[in-house]
Tab-separated table of C-alpha atoms in Angstrom:
chain	number	residue	atom	x	y	z
A	953	MET	CA	-181.266	107.596	-63.224
A	954	SER	CA	-182.082	107.615	-68.333
A	955	THR	CA	-185.645	106.707	-69.635
A	956	ASP	CA	-184.855	102.891	-70.143
A	957	THR	CA	-183.227	101.992	-67.188
A	958	THR	CA	-186.443	103.822	-65.338
A	959	SER	CA	-189.158	101.325	-67.649
A	960	GLU	CA	-187.509	99.118	-66.668
A	961	HIS	CA	-187.561	99.173	-63.561
A	962	LEU	CA	-191.545	99.918	-63.752
A	963	ARG	CA	-191.643	96.551	-65.223
A	964	ALA	CA	-189.434	94.478	-62.691
A	965	GLU	CA	-191.347	95.821	-60.049
A	966	LEU	CA	-194.945	95.508	-61.645
A	967	LYS	CA	-194.122	91.890	-62.901
A	968	ASN	CA	-193.271	91.005	-58.979
A	969	LEU	CA	-196.175	92.358	-57.915
A	970	ALA	CA	-197.775	90.221	-60.168
A	971	ASP	CA	-196.138	86.864	-60.080
A	972	THR	CA	-196.820	87.602	-56.136
A	973	LEU	CA	-200.575	88.066	-56.549
A	974	GLU	CA	-200.982	84.808	-58.955
A	975	GLU	CA	-198.857	83.785	-57.072
A	976	VAL	CA	-202.203	83.908	-53.869
A	977	LEU	CA	-205.321	83.114	-55.971
A	978	SER	CA	-203.540	79.983	-57.632
A	979	HIS	CA	-202.723	78.429	-54.064
A	980	SER	CA	-204.956	80.164	-51.880
A	981	THR	CA	-207.276	77.605	-51.521
A	982	ASP	CA	-205.553	74.652	-50.989
A	983	LYS	CA	-204.016	75.825	-48.356
A	984	SER	CA	-204.070	76.095	-43.618
A	985	LYS	CA	-204.793	79.703	-41.923
A	986	SER	CA	-201.415	79.840	-41.874
A	987	GLU	CA	-200.048	79.461	-44.652
A	988	LEU	CA	-202.763	82.168	-46.518
A	989	ASP	CA	-201.137	85.101	-44.074
A	990	LYS	CA	-198.353	84.506	-45.389
A	991	LEU	CA	-198.988	84.615	-48.871
A	992	ARG	CA	-201.450	87.315	-47.461
A	993	SER	CA	-197.856	88.878	-46.197
A	994	LYS	CA	-196.192	88.553	-48.995
A	995	ALA	CA	-198.529	90.107	-51.355
A	996	ARG	CA	-199.044	92.911	-48.049
A	997	ALA	CA	-195.587	93.757	-48.691
A	998	ALA	CA	-195.249	93.556	-52.953
A	999	LEU	CA	-198.113	95.870	-52.896
A	1000	ASP	CA	-196.589	97.704	-50.205
A	1001	GLU	CA	-192.726	98.061	-51.773
A	1002	SER	CA	-194.081	98.055	-55.220
A	1003	ARG	CA	-196.426	102.044	-54.301
A	1004	LEU	CA	-193.515	103.704	-52.539
A	1005	ARG	CA	-190.967	103.037	-55.578
A	1006	LEU	CA	-194.041	103.727	-58.714
A	1007	GLY	CA	-194.488	107.013	-56.443
A	1008	GLU	CA	-190.090	107.280	-56.026
A	1009	THR	CA	-190.554	106.745	-60.036
A	1010	GLY	CA	-193.606	109.610	-60.340
A	1011	ASP	CA	-190.958	112.310	-57.992
A	1012	ARG	CA	-188.142	111.252	-60.024
A	1013	LEU	CA	-189.928	112.694	-64.084
A	1014	SER	CA	-191.554	115.147	-62.078
A	1015	GLN	CA	-187.675	116.575	-61.015
A	1016	THR	CA	-186.524	115.690	-65.083
A	1017	THR	CA	-189.192	116.938	-67.160
A	1018	ARG	CA	-189.317	120.520	-63.846
A	1019	GLU	CA	-185.775	121.026	-65.047
A	1020	ALA	CA	-185.364	120.314	-69.107
A	1021	VAL	CA	-189.367	122.539	-68.960
A	1022	SER	CA	-186.431	125.469	-67.034
A	1023	HIS	CA	-183.822	124.975	-69.272
A	1024	ALA	CA	-186.307	125.807	-72.553
A	1025	ASP	CA	-187.541	128.199	-70.490
A	1026	ASP	CA	-184.815	129.660	-70.003
A	1027	TYR	CA	-183.065	128.311	-73.319
A	1028	VAL	CA	-186.528	131.260	-75.253
A	1029	ARG	CA	-185.481	134.087	-73.044
A	1030	GLU	CA	-181.696	134.129	-73.868
A	1031	ASN	CA	-182.526	133.160	-78.082
A	1032	PRO	CA	-186.422	134.909	-78.453
A	1033	TRP	CA	-185.705	135.034	-82.480
A	1034	HIS	CA	-184.945	131.058	-82.189
A	1035	GLY	CA	-188.474	129.607	-79.823
A	1036	VAL	CA	-190.122	132.232	-82.590
A	1037	GLY	CA	-188.464	130.035	-84.898
A	1038	ILE	CA	-188.759	126.771	-83.664
A	1039	GLY	CA	-192.729	127.757	-82.463
A	1040	ALA	CA	-193.627	128.449	-86.878
A	1041	ALA	CA	-191.428	125.431	-87.400
A	1042	ILE	CA	-193.713	123.831	-84.723
A	1043	GLY	CA	-197.226	124.845	-85.703
A	1044	LEU	CA	-196.225	124.863	-89.723
A	1045	ALA	CA	-195.845	121.304	-89.741
A	1046	ILE	CA	-198.474	120.829	-87.627
A	1047	GLY	CA	-200.891	122.292	-90.009
A	1048	MET	CA	-199.608	119.766	-92.650
A	1049	LEU	CA	-200.696	116.599	-90.816
A	1050	ILE	CA	-203.822	117.980	-90.575
A	1051	SER	CA	-204.465	119.397	-94.102
A	1052	ARG	CA	-203.457	115.940	-94.982
A	1053	ARG	CA	-206.841	114.014	-93.607
C-alpha cells in the first residue's frame, strides 16, 4: 500500500470519527436516553474501528521501514565505497546548510 493511500485512509478514518463525535456532542442535549445510547454506541464503534485501523497502519509503516533499512544495509554491505560517498555527500550538504546560518 502506498503512503498516499495510507494517508487518505487515515484522513477518512479521522474525519469519520470527528463527524460521529460532533454528532454526539451537538445532539446530546435534546435526545432521549435511548437515542443517546445509540449515539454513544455509534461513537464507541467509530472509536474502536479507528484505533484498529490506526494500529494496522502503524504496523504496516513499521514493516515498510524495517524493509527499507534492511535494503539500505544490504546495499552498503555490498557497496561500501558507495556508502562512504553517500555519507560524505550528506555530511557536506548538512555542513553547508549549517554554515549558512
